[in-house]
């Protein structure tokens, strides 16, 4: 047992202060989360587009029949509720009364409140708590109180937590299960970098977590309410100075990336195999996500194609003005596209390389793509089922008039499609592959030598040694 690590009280029982990160869209399901709980930790079922099953136990494909986006959006909510309920029930059975089961939702996912309420209504007594980030989930505490579960907000700064506490959480202090500090430079998936923070200059998490604890103390929150360190956590020995540290209070640790490579992990073998090839620096913090948030994912051909698309970008105006002195004669139809002389030459070069179609962005720029890319972008935008509360790629919004009012952005992509694809066996090179920045350890950690893939129990036991 790693020196100083002690069980914590959660949901009326003793559990290890080890939490499985709830990776969305079928990357964390009942098998992994139930096994994590059975090993004595807190397993986390992803309630983001989770899989549901037919009577024979086969995954039900999420096919959308609705003719309008609002119709498809309701189908998405129905799929999400059925899937998450199925995952929770199976995870609860696997856990066998050990550990605890949380669910995870993204506040910025489409229909988040409807999904959360629909799942909690049907899983009473089986879900201990709800972790929630990707936005400012002010209503999380109110919903938790309605169903008698803990809430665990995911924040990336003390300032963000204080805003949530002042506005809403102070009314439900008794159900605050923990505060998850997700390092915005190290965590996989969507990251909470603010406009004041430089994505290229990572900050030491210790002072930021210390500040979070100080803010919690000022609000009268007990040191027994854990702060969960998430992002970049691999070896517990790296965090030795955090355990039993009076400046931090009670600390727990969340593992998002490491549980991807276990026997119970539901991701396809082709994805697991790719994890073992990641080198240090292969995970990119980027801003291509249609959520508008920064996001960390493996620099694979899919991500590089998005990088290339944005690099093939020039500003334009609809009349001759300023630097825009030349009419664009490639990629567009009509004569009302004026660009700078140098950009005209670049556009002609891209056209010669096969990027013969220009698409407008909301920022008065044009990106150059192949005709095949254009067809895919337009189809994906037309097929939108409203998986986000606000989507830059399709201009969808899940309330009011169902439109963000901005031009759909071809520099982004359909995140629902890509994550469903990779989770169900499609080529990891051609889809978004989320991973934390410590994923290169799969290749260097001797625990995984000779192609060894542990069970969840073996992984938890290994983590408990400090390694």
PDB file of C-alpha atoms in Angstrom, residues 2 18 232-240 243 253 255 258 438 440-442 444-448 462-467:
ATOM      1  CA  UNK A   2       1.303   3.428  -0.916  1.00  0.00           C
ATOM      2  CA  UNK A  18      -9.385   6.599  -6.570  1.00  0.00           C
ATOM      3  CA  UNK A 232      -1.896  13.966 -15.640  1.00  0.00           C
ATOM      4  CA  UNK A 233      -2.342  11.443 -12.799  1.00  0.00           C
ATOM      5  CA  UNK A 234      -0.435   8.231 -13.474  1.00  0.00           C
ATOM      6  CA  UNK A 235       1.858   7.175 -10.594  1.00  0.00           C
ATOM      7  CA  UNK A 236       0.631   7.987  -7.080  1.00  0.00           C
ATOM      8  CA  UNK A 237       4.250   8.381  -6.021  1.00  0.00           C
ATOM      9  CA  UNK A 238       4.391  11.529  -8.145  1.00  0.00           C
ATOM     10  CA  UNK A 239       1.776  13.031  -5.806  1.00  0.00           C
ATOM     11  CA  UNK A 240       3.352  11.997  -2.514  1.00  0.00           C
ATOM     12  CA  UNK A 243      -1.222  13.289   0.489  1.00  0.00           C
ATOM     13  CA  UNK A 253      -7.196  11.113  -7.524  1.00  0.00           C
ATOM     14  CA  UNK A 255      -7.815   8.287 -13.517  1.00  0.00           C
ATOM     15  CA  UNK A 258      -5.106   4.583 -17.615  1.00  0.00           C
ATOM     16  CA  UNK A 438       0.314  11.374 -19.753  1.00  0.00           C
ATOM     17  CA  UNK A 440       2.801   8.215 -23.450  1.00  0.00           C
ATOM     18  CA  UNK A 441       3.328   6.249 -20.222  1.00  0.00           C
ATOM     19  CA  UNK A 442       1.585   3.277 -21.804  1.00  0.00           C
ATOM     20  CA  UNK A 444       7.261   3.523 -21.112  1.00  0.00           C
ATOM     21  CA  UNK A 445       5.632   2.092 -17.960  1.00  0.00           C
ATOM     22  CA  UNK A 446       7.073  -1.417 -17.359  1.00  0.00           C
ATOM     23  CA  UNK A 447       3.666  -2.520 -16.069  1.00  0.00           C
ATOM     24  CA  UNK A 448       2.524  -2.680 -19.707  1.00  0.00           C
ATOM     25  CA  UNK A 462      -0.922  -1.546  -9.092  1.00  0.00           C
ATOM     26  CA  UNK A 463      -1.963   2.076  -8.523  1.00  0.00           C
ATOM     27  CA  UNK A 464      -2.235   1.392  -4.783  1.00  0.00           C
ATOM     28  CA  UNK A 465       1.463   0.459  -4.665  1.00  0.00           C
ATOM     29  CA  UNK A 466       2.362   3.943  -5.873  1.00  0.00           C
ATOM     30  CA  UNK A 467       3.083   2.754  -9.418  1.00  0.00           C
TER      31      UNK A 467
END
